[in-house]
PDB file of C-alpha atoms in Angstrom:
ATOM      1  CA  UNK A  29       1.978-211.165 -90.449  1.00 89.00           C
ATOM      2  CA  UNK A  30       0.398-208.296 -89.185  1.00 95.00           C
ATOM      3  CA  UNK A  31      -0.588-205.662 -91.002  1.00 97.00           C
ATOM      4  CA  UNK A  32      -0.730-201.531 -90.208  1.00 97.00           C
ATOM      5  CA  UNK A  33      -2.551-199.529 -92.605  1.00 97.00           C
ATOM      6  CA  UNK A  34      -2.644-195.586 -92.567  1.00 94.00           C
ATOM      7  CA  UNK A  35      -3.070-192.640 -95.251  1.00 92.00           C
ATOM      8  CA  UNK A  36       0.358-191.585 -94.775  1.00 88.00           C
ATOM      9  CA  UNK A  37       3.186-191.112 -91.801  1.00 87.00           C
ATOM     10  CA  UNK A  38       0.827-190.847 -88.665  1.00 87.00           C
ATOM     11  CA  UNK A  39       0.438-194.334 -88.455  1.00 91.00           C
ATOM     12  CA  UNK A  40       4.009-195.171 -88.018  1.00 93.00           C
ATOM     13  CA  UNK A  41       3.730-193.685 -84.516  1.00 91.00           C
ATOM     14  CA  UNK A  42       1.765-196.586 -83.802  1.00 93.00           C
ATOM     15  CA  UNK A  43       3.398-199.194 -85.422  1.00 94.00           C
ATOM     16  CA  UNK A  44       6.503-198.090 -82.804  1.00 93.00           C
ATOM     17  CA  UNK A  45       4.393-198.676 -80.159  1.00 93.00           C
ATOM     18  CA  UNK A  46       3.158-202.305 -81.422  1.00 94.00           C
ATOM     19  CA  UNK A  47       6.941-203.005 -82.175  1.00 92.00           C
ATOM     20  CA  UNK A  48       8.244-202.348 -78.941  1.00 92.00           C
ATOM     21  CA  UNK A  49       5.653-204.193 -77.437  1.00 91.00           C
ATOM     22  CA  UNK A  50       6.110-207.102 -79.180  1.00 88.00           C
ATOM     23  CA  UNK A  51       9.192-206.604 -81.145  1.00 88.00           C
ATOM     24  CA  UNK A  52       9.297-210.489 -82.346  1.00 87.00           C
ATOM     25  CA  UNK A  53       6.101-210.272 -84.099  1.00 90.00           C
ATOM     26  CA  UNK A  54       6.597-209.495 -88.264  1.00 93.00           C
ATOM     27  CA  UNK A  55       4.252-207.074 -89.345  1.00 95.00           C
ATOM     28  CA  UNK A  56       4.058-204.992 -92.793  1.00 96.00           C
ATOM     29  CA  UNK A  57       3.025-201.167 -93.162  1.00 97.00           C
ATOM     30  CA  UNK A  58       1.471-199.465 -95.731  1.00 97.00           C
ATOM     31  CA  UNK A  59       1.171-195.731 -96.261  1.00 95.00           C
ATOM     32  CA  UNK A  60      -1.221-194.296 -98.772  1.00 95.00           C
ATOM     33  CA  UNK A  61       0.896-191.700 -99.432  1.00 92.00           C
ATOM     34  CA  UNK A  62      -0.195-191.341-103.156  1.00 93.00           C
ATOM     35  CA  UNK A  63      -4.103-190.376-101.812  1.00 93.00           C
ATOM     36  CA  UNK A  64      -3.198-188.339 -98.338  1.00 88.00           C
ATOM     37  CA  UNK A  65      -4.546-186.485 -96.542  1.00 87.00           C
ATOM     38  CA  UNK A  66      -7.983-188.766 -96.010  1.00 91.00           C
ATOM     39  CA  UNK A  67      -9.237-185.795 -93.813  1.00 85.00           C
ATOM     40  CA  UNK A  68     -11.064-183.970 -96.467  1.00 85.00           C
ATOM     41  CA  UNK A  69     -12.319-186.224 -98.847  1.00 92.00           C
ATOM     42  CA  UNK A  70     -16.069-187.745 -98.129  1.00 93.00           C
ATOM     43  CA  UNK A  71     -16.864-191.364 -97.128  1.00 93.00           C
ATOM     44  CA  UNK A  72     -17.436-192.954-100.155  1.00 95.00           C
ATOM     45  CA  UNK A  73     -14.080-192.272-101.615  1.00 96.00           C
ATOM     46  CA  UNK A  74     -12.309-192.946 -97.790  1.00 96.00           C
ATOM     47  CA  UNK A  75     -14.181-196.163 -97.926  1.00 97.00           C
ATOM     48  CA  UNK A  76     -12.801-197.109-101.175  1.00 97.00           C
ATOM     49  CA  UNK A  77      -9.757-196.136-100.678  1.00 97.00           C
ATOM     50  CA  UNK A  78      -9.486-198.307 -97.500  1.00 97.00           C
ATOM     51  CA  UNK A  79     -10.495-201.570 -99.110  1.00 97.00           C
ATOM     52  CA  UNK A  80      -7.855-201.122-101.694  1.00 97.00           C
ATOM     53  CA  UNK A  81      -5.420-200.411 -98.487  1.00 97.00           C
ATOM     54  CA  UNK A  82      -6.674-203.941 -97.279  1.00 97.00           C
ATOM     55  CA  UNK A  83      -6.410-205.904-100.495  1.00 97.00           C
ATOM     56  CA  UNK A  84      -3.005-204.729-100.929  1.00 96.00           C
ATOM     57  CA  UNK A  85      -1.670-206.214 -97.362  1.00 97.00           C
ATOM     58  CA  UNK A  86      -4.098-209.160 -97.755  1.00 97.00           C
ATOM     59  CA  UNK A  87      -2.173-209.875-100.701  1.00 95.00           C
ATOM     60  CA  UNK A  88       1.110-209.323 -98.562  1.00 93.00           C
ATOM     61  CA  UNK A  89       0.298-212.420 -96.431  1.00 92.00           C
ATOM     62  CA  UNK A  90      -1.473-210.247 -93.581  1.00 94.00           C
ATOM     63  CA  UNK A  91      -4.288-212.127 -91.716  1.00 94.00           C
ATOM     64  CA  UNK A  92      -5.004-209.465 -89.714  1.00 96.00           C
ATOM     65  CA  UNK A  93      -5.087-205.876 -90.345  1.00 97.00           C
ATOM     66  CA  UNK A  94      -4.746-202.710 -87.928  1.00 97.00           C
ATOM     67  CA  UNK A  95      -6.024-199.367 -89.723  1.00 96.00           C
ATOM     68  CA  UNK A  96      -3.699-196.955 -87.525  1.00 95.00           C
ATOM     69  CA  UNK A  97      -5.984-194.062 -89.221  1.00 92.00           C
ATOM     70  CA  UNK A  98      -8.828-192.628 -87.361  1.00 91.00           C
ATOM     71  CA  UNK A  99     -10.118-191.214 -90.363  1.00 92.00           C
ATOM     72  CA  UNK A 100     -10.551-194.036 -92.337  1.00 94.00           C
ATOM     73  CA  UNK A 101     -11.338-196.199 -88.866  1.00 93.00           C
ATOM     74  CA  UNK A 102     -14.052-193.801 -88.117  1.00 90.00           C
ATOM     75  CA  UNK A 103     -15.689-193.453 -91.420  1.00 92.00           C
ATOM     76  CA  UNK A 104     -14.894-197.292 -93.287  1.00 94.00           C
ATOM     77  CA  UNK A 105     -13.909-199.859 -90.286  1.00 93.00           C
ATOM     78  CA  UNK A 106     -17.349-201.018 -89.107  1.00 90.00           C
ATOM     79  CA  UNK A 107     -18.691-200.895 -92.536  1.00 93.00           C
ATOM     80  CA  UNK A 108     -15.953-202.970 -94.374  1.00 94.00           C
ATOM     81  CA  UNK A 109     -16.173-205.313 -91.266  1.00 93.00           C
ATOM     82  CA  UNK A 110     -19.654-206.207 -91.844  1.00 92.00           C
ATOM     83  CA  UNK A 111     -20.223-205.812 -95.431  1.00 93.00           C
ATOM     84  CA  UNK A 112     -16.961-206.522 -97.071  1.00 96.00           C
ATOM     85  CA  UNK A 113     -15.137-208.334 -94.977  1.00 94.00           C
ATOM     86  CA  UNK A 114     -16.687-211.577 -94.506  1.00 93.00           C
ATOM     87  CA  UNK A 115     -17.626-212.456 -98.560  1.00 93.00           C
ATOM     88  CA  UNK A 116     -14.270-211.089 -99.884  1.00 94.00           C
ATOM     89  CA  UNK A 117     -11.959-211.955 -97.371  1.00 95.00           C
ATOM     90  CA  UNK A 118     -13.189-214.891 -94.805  1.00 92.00           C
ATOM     91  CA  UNK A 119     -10.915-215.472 -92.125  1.00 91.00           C
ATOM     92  CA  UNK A 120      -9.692-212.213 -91.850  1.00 95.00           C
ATOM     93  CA  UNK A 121      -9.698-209.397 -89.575  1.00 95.00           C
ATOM     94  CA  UNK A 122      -9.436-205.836 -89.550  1.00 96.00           C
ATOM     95  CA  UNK A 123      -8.896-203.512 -86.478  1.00 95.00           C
ATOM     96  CA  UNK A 124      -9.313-199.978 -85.864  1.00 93.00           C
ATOM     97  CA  UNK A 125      -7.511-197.068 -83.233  1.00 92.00           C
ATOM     98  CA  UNK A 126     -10.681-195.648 -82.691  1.00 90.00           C
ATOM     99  CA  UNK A 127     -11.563-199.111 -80.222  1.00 88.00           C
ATOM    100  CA  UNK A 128      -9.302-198.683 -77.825  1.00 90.00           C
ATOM    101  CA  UNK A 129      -9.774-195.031 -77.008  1.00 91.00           C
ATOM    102  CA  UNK A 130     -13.521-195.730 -76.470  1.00 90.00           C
ATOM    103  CA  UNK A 131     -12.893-198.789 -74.499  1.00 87.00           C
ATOM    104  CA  UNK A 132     -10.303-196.674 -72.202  1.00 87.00           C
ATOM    105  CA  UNK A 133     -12.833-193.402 -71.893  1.00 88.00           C
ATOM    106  CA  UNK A 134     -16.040-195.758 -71.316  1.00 85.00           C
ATOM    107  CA  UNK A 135     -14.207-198.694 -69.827  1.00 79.00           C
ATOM    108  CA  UNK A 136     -16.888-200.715 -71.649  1.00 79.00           C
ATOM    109  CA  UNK A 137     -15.766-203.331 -74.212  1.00 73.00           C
ATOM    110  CA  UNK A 138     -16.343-202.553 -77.945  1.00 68.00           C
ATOM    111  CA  UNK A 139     -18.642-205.476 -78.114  1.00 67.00           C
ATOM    112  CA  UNK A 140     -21.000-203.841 -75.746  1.00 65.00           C
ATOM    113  CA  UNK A 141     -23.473-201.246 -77.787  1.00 61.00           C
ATOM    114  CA  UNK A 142     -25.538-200.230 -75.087  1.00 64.00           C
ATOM    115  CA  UNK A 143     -23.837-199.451 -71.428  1.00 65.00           C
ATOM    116  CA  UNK A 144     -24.733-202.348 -68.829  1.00 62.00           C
ATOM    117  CA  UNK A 145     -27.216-201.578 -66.210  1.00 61.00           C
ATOM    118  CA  UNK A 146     -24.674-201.634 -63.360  1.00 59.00           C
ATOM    119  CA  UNK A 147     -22.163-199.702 -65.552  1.00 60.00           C
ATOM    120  CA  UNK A 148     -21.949-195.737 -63.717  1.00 58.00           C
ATOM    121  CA  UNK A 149     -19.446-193.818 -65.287  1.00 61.00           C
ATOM    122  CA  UNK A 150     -18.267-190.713 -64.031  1.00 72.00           C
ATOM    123  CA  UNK A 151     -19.908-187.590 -65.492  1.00 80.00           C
ATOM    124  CA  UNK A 152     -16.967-185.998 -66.917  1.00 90.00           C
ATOM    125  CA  UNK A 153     -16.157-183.832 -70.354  1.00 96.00           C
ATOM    126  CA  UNK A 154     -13.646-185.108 -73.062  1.00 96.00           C
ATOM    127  CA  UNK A 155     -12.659-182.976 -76.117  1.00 97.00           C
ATOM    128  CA  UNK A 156     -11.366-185.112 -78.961  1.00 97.00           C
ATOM    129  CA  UNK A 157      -9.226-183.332 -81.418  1.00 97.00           C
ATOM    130  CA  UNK A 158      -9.281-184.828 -84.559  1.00 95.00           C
ATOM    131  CA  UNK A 159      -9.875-184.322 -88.761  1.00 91.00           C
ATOM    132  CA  UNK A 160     -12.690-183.127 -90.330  1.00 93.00           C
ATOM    133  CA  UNK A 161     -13.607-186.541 -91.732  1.00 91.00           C
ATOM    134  CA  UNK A 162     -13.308-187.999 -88.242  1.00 91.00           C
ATOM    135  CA  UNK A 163     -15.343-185.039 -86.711  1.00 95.00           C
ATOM    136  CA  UNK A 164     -18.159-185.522 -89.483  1.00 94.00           C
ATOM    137  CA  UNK A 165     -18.314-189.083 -88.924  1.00 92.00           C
ATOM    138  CA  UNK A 166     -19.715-188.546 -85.517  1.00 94.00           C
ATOM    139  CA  UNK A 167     -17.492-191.910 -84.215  1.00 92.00           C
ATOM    140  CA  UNK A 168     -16.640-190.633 -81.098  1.00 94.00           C
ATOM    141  CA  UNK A 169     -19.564-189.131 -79.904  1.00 95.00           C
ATOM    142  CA  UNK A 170     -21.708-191.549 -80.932  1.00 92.00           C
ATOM    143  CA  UNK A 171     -19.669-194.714 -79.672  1.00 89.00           C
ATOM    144  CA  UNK A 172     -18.785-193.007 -76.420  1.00 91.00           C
ATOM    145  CA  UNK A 173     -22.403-192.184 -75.913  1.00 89.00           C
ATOM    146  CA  UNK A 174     -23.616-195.978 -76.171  1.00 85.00           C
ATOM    147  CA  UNK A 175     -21.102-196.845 -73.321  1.00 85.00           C
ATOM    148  CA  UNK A 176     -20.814-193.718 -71.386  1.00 87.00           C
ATOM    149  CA  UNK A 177     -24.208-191.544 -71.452  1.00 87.00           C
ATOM    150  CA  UNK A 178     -22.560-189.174 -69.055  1.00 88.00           C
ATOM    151  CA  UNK A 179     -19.613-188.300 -70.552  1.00 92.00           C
ATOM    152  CA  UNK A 180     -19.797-185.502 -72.204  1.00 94.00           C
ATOM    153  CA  UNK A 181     -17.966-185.439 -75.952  1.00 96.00           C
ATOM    154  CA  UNK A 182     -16.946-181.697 -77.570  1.00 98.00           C
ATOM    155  CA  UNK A 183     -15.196-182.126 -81.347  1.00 98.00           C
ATOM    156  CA  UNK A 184     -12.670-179.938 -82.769  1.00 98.00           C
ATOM    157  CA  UNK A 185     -11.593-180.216 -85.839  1.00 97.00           C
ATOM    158  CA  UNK A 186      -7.602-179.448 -86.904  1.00 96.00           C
ATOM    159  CA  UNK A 187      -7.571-179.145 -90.933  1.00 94.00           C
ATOM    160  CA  UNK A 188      -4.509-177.503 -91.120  1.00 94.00           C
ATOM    161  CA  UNK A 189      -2.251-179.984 -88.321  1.00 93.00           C
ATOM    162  CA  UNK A 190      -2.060-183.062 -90.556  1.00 88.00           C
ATOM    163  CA  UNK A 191      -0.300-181.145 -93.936  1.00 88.00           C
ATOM    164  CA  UNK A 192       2.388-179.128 -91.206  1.00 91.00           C
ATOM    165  CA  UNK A 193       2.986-182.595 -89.216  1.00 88.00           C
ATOM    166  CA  UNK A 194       3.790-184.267 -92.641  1.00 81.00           C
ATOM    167  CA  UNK A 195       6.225-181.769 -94.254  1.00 81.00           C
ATOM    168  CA  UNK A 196       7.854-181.519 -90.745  1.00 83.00           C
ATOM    169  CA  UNK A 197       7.237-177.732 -89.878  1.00 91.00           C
ATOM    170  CA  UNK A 198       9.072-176.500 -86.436  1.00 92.00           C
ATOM    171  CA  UNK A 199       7.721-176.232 -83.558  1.00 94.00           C
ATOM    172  CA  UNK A 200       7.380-172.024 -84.282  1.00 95.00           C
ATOM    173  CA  UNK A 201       5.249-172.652 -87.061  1.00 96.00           C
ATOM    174  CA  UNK A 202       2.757-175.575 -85.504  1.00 97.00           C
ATOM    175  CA  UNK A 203       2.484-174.113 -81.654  1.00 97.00           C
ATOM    176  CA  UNK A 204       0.002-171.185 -82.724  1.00 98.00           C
ATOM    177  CA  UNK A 205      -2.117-173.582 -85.035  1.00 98.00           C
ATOM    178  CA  UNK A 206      -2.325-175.933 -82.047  1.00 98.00           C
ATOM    179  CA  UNK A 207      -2.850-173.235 -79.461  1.00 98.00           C
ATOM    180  CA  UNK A 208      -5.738-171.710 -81.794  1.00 98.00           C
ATOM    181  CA  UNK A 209      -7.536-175.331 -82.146  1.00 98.00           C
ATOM    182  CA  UNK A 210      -7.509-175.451 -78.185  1.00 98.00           C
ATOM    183  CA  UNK A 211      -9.014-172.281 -77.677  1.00 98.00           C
ATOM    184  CA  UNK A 212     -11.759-173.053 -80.324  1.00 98.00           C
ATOM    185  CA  UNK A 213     -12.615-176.266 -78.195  1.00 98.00           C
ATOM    186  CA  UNK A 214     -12.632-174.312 -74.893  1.00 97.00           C
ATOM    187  CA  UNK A 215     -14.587-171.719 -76.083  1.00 97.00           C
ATOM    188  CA  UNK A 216     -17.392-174.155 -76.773  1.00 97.00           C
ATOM    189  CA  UNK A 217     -17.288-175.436 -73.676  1.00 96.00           C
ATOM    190  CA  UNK A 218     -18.615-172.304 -72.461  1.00 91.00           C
ATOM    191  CA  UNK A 219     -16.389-171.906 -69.131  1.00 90.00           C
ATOM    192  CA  UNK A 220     -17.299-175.556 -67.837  1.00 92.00           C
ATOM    193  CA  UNK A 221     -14.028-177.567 -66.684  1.00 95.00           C
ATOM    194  CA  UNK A 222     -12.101-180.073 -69.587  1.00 97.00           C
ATOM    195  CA  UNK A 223     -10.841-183.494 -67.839  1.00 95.00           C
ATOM    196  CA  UNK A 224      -9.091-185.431 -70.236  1.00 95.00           C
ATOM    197  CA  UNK A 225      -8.788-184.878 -74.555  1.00 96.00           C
ATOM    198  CA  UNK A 226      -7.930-187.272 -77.198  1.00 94.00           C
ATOM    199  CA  UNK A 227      -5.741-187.009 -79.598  1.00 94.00           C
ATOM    200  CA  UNK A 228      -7.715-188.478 -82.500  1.00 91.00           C
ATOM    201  CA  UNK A 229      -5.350-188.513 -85.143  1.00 90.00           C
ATOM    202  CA  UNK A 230      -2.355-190.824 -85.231  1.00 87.00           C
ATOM    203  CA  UNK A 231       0.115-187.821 -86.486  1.00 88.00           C
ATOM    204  CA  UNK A 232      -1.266-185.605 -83.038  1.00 92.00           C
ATOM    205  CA  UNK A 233       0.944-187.642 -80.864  1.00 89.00           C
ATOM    206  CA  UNK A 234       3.943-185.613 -82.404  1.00 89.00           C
ATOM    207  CA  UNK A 235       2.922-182.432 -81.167  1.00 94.00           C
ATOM    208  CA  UNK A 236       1.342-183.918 -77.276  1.00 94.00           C
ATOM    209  CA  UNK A 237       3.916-181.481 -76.008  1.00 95.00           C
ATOM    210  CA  UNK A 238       2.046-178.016 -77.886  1.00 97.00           C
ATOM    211  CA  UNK A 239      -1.018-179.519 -76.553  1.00 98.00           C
ATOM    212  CA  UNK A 240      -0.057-180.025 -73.252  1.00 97.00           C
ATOM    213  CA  UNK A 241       0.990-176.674 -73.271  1.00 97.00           C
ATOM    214  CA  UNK A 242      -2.073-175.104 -74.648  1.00 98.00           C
ATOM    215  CA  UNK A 243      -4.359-176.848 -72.574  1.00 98.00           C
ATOM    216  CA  UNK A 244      -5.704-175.909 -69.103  1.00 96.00           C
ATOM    217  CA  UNK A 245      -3.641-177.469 -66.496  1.00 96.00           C
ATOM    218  CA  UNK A 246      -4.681-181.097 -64.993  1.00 95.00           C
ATOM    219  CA  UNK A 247      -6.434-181.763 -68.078  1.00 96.00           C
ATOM    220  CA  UNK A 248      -5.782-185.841 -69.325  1.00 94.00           C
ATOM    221  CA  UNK A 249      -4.024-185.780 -72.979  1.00 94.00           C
ATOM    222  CA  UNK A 250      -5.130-189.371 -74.367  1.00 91.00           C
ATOM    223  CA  UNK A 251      -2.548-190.780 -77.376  1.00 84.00           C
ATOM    224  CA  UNK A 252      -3.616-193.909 -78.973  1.00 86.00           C
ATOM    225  CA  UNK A 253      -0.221-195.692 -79.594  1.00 90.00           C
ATOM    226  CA  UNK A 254       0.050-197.324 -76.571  1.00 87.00           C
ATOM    227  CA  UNK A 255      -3.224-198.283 -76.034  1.00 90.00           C
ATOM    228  CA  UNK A 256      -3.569-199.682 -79.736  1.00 93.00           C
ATOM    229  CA  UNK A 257      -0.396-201.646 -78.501  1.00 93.00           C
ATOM    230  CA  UNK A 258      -2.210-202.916 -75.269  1.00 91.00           C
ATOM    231  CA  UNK A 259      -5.543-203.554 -76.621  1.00 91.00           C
ATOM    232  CA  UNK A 260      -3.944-206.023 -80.010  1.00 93.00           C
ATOM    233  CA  UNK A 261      -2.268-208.058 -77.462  1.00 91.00           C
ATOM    234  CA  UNK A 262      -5.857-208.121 -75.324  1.00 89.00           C
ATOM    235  CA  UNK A 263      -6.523-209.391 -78.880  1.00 90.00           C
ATOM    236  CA  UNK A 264      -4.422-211.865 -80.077  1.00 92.00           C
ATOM    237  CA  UNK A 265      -4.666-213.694 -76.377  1.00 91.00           C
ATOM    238  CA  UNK A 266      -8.545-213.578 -77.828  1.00 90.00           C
ATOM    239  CA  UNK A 267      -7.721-214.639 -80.993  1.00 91.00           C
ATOM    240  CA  UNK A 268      -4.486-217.006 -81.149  1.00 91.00           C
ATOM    241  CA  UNK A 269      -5.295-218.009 -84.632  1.00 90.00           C
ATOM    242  CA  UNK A 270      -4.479-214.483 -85.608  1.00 89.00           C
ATOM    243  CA  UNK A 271      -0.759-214.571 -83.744  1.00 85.00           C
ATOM    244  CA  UNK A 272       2.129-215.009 -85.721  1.00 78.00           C
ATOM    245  CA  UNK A 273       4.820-217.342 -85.301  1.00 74.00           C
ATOM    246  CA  UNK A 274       7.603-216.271 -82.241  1.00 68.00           C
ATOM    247  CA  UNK A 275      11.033-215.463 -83.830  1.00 66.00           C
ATOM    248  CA  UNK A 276       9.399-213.901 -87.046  1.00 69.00           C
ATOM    249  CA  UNK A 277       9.944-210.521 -85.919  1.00 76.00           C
ATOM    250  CA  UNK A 278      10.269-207.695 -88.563  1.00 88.00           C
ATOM    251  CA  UNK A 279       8.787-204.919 -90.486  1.00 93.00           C
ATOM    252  CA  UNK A 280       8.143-204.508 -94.081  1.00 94.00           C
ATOM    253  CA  UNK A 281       7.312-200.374 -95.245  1.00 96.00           C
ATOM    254  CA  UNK A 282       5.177-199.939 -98.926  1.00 97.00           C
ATOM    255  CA  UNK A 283       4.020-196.077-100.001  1.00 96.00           C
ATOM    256  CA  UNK A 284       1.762-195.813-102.956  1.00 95.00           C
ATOM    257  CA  UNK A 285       4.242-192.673-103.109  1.00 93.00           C
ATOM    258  CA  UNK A 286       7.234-191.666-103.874  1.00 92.00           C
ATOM    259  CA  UNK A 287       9.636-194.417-102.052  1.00 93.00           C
ATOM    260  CA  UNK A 288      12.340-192.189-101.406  1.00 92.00           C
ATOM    261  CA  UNK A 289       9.998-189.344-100.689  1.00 88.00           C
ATOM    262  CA  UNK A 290       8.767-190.973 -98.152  1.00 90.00           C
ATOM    263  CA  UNK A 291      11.630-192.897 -96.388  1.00 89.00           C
ATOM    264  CA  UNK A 292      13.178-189.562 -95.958  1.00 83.00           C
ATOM    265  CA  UNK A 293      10.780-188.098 -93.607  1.00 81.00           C
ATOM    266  CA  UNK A 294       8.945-191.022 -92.165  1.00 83.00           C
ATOM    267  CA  UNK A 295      11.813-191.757 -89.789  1.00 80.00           C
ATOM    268  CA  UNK A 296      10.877-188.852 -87.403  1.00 77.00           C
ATOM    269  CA  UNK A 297       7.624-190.658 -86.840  1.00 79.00           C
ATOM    270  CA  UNK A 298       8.887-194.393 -86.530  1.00 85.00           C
ATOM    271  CA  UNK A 299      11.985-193.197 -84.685  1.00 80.00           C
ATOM    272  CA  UNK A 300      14.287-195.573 -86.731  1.00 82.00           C
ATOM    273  CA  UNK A 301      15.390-195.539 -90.306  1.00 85.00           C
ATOM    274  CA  UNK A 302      12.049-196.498 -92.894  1.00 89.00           C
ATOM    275  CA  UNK A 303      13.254-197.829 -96.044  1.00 93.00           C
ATOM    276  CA  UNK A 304      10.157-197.455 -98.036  1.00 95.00           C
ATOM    277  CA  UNK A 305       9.212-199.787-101.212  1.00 94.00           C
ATOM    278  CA  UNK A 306       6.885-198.313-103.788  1.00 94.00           C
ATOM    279  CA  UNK A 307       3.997-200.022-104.598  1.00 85.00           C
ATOM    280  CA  UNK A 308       1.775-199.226-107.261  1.00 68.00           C
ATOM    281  CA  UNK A 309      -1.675-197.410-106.589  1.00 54.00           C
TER     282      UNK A 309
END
């Protein structure tokens, strides 16, 4: 099985995309409902809460985990990978969103730290709006700068998007919060052209549409579902020993919330009914 592991609903707009792609494999998803938002608490206690995430779909039979969280990807995922990882849980694997974004804005293979010699990418500016964790963290920056010297990478936090997208406020209510996070980006930019923005929270692709709209025209809007979806199947043709068994397909939901709570308004981000199970924090 396949794990998906996320501080609350976002992630589920990922795990649509990994189902459709692949809608025989099984996988299991667990929300940290009980602990969300992730965005404003500091690293230590993201950390920790992420290696309890992992223990708890280790325990579910996962062999390989996907944190669909770019908070807790940006701030725990290369940490837990080489200091956790390989005495606690040998044989295992854990995956992050924040890979395949950098891979598809650098076009330079996570496994590469330092940009090949023959490597020219195209000067170009990318605004990534994300959480303040994910901002502080300095992931994006810094891993698109090992890869990509000339791109250019302006952060915007959006504390107040995450709490709206998760009690599923209207449109009227989320447009101006999204329009005011664009125009704090832009103004930083100073009047220099935008090409492309990421998305860098999993609960952003909800809204694409208000960003779309807010931004400058011809500007790139980069969601992470789909590539997340591409990039685990570059994966698992890596890494057979990771792919489940064909004909297995299915999907397992746990909240350390309330189950009902949950299952109620999670189904606007899978796009299916999400009968939640409860399972204890």
């Amino acid at each position: 099985m396949i794990g998906v592991f996320d501080s609350g609903h976002g992630g589920l707009t990922v795990l649509r995309a990994l189902v459709d792609a692949a809608p025989d494999r099984p996988f299991v998803y667990l929300g940290d409902h009980a602990a969300a938002p992730y965005g404003s608490r500091g690293e230590d206690d993201i950390y920790r809460l992420t290696i309890r995430g992992m223990e708890h779909l280790f325990a579910q039979g996962c062999g390989l985990v996907v944190i669909a969280c770019n908070t807790a990807a940006a701030v725990a995922l290369r940490r837990l990978q080489q200091t956790w990882l390989p005495g606690a849980y040998p044989g295992r694997n854990v995956l992050g969103v924040l890979v395949p974004m950098v891979e598809a804005i650098t076009r330079v293979p996570w496994m590469i730290d330092t940009v090949p010699p023959d490597h020219l990418a195209e000067p170009r500016t990318v605004g990534v709006f994300a959480t303040q964790a994910t901002v502080n963290s300095g992931s994006f920056p810094r891993e698109i700068g090992k890869r990509a010297p000339s791109v250019r990478v302006v952060q915007q936090a959006c504390p107040d998007l995450v709490p709206l997208i998760e009690r599923g406020a209207p449109d009227g209510d989320l447009a101006p919060v999204v329009a005011g996070y664009v125009a704090a980006l832009l103004a930083q930019l100073n009047g220099q052209p935008l090409d492309a923005v990421v998305l860098g929270c999993t609960h952003y692709p909800l809204v694409a549409r208000l960003f779309e709209r807010a931004l400058p025209p011809g500007v790139e809007v980069l969601c992470q579902p789909t590539l997340t979806a591409r990039s685990l199947d570059q994966y698992l043709e890596r890494h057979p020993e990771y792919r489940p068994a064909p004909g297995e397909g299915g999907v397992r939901f746990f909240t350390t919330g309330s189950a009902p709570l949950v299952s109620e308004l999670a189904g606007r981000f899978f796009g299916h009914p999400t009968p939640f199970e409860r399972l204890s924090p």
